[in-house]
Coordinates of C-alpha atoms and ligand atoms in Angstrom, one line a residue:
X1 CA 73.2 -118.9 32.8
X2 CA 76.8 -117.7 32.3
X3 CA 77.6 -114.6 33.6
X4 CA 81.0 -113.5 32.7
X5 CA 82.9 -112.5 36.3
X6 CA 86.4 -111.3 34.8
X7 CA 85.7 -107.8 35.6
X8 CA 85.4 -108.4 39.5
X9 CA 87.9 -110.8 39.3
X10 CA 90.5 -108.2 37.7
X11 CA 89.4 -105.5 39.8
X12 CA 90.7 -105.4 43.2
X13 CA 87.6 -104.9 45.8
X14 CA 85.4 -104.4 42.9
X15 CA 82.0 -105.6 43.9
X16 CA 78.8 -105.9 41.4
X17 CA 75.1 -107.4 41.9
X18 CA 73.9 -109.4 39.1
X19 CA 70.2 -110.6 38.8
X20 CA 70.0 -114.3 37.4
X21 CA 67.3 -116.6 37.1
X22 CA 68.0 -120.2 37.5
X23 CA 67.3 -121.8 34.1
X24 CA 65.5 -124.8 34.6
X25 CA 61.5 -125.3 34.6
X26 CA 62.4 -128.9 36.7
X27 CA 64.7 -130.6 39.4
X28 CA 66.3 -133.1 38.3
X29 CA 68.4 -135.4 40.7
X30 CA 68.3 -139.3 40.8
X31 CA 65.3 -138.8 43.0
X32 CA 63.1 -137.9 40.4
X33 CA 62.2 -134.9 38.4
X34 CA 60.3 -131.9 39.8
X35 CA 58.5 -129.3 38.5
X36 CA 59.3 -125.6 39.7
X37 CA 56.1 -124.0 39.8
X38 CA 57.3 -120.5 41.3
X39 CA 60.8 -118.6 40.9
X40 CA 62.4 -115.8 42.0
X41 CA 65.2 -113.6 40.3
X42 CA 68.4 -114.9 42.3
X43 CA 70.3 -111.5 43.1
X44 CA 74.1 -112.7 43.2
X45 CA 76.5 -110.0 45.0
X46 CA 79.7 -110.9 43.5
X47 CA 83.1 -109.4 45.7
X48 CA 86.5 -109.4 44.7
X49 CA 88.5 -108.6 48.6
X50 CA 91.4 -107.2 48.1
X51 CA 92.6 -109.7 44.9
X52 CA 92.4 -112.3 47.7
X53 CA 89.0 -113.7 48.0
X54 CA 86.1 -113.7 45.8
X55 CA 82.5 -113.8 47.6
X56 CA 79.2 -115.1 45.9
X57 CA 76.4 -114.1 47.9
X58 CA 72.6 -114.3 47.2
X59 CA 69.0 -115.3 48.3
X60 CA 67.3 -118.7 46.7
X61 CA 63.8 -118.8 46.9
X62 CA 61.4 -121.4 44.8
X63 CA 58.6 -123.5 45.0
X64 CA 58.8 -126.8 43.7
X65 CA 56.3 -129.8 43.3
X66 CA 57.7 -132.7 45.2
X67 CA 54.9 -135.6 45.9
X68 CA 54.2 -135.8 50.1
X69 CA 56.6 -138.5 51.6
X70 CA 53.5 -140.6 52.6
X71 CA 50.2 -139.9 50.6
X72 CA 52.1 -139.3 46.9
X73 CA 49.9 -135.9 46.3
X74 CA 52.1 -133.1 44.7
X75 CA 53.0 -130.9 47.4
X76 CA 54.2 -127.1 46.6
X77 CA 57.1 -127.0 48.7
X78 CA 59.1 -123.6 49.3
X79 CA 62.9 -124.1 49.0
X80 CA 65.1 -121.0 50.4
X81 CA 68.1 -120.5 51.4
X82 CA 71.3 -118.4 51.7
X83 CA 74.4 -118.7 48.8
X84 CA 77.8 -117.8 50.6
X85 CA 80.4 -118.4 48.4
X86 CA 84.2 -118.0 49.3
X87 CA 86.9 -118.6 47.0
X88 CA 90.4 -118.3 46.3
X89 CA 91.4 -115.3 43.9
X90 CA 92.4 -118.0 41.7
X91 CA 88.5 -119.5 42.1
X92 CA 88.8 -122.3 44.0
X93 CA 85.8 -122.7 46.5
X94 CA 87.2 -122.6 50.2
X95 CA 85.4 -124.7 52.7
X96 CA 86.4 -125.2 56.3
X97 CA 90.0 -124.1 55.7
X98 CA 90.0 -126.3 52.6
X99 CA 90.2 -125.4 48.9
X100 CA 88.3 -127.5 46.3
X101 CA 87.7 -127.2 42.8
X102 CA 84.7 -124.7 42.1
X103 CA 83.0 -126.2 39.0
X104 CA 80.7 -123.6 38.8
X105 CA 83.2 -121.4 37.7
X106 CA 85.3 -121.7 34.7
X107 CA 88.5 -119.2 34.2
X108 CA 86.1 -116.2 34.9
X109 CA 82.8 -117.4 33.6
X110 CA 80.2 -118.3 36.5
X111 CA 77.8 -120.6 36.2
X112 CA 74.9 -119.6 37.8
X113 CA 72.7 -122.7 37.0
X114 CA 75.0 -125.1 38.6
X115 CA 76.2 -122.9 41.2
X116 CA 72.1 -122.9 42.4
X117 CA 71.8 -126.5 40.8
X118 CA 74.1 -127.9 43.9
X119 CA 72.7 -125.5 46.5
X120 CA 68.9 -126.8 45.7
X121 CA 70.5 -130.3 46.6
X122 CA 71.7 -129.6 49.7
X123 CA 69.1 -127.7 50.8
X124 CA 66.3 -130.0 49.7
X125 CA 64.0 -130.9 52.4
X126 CA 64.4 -134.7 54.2
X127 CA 60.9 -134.8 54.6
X128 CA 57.6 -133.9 52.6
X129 CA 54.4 -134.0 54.1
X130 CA 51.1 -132.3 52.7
X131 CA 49.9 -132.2 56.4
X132 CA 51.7 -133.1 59.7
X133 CA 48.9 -135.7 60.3
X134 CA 48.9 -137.3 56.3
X135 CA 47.7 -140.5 56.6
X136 CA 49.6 -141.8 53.6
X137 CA 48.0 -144.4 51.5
X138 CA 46.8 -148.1 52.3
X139 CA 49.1 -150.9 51.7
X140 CA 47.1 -153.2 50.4
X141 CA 44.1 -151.3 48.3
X142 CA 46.5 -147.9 47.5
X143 CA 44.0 -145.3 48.6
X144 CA 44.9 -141.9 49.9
X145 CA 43.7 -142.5 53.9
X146 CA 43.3 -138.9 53.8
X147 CA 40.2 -138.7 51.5
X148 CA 38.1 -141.8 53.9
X149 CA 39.0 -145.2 55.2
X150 CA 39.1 -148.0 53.0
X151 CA 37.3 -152.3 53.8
X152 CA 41.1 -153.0 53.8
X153 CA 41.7 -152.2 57.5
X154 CA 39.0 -151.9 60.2
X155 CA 40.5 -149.6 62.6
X156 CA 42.2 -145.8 62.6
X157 CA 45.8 -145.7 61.5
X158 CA 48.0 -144.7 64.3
X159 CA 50.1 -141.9 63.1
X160 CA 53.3 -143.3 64.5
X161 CA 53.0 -146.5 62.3
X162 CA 52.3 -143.8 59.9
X163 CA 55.8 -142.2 60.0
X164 CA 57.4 -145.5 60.2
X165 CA 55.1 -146.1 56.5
X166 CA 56.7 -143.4 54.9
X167 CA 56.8 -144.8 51.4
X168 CA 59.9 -142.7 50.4
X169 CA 61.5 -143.3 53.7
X170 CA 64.8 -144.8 51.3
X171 CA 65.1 -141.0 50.1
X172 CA 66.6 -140.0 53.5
X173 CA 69.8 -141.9 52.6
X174 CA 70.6 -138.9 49.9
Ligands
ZN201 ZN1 50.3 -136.8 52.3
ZN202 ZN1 42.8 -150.4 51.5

């Protein structure tokens, strides 16, 4: 969604809320493409301080399908978190002391889709598990250990090899 900004940004200590939803049904990131199942309207609290800083502020909240890190079933996974923009008056994004190129903005359009976009991706959870204790699936035969043992192996998995199993154990690189 664009959401046109000019008048905070011309204002000096203008402030305005503006309710967005983020437009997408899915993630999509090189890990795959996930279904959002549950949105909220993202109130964004836009500030202009004094013609020196602009703040973007606002509350993500969402559930998306991601399959469980061990066992593959679709797990609805809340995703929330906290937007806390600052930027230049000019609209560069400051972070640590350091500006950087906001691409979510352009001249005074925001937006709001791939300002939430890159949140989602660094807020989106290392590790998805339908249970703490998911057995994940056999090796050799592919069944879901959760739902009964299979012939392939005669004794209980122990849950630490489990962990170490995590069949999307590579995603923790991201
Ligand atoms: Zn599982
Ligand atoms: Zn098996």
């Amino acid at each position: 969604m664009l959401v046109d900004i000019s008048d905070v940004m011309s204002a000096e200590n203008r402030e305005v809320t503006k309710e967005v939803l983020f437009g997408h049904d899915s993630f999509k990131s090189r890990l795959g493409e996930f279904p959002i199942t549950k949105k909220t309207p993202i109130t964004l609290r836009i500030a202009n301080r004094e013609n020196k800083r602009l703040l973007i502020s606002g509350e993500v909240a969402m559930t998306v399908r991601i399959p469980c890190n061990r066992c593959l079933e679709d797990v609805e996974t809340d995703i929330r978190f906290t937007v806390d923009k600052e930027l230049t008056a000019e609209g560069a994004e400051i972070n640590d002391g350091e500006t950087e190129t906001a691409d979510y903005l352009s001249g005074t359009w925001l937006d709001t889709d791939k300002l939430v976009y890159e949140e989602i991706l660094v807020h989106w959870p290392v590790r998805v598990l339908c249970r703490e204790d998911c057995k994940g699936i056999c090796k050799v035969c592919g069944m879901n250990l959760n739902r009964g043992s299979c012939d392939c192996r005669k004794t209980e998995p122990d849950p630490r090899m489990a962990a170490i199993q995590d069949v999307f154990s590579k995603f923790k690189e991201v």
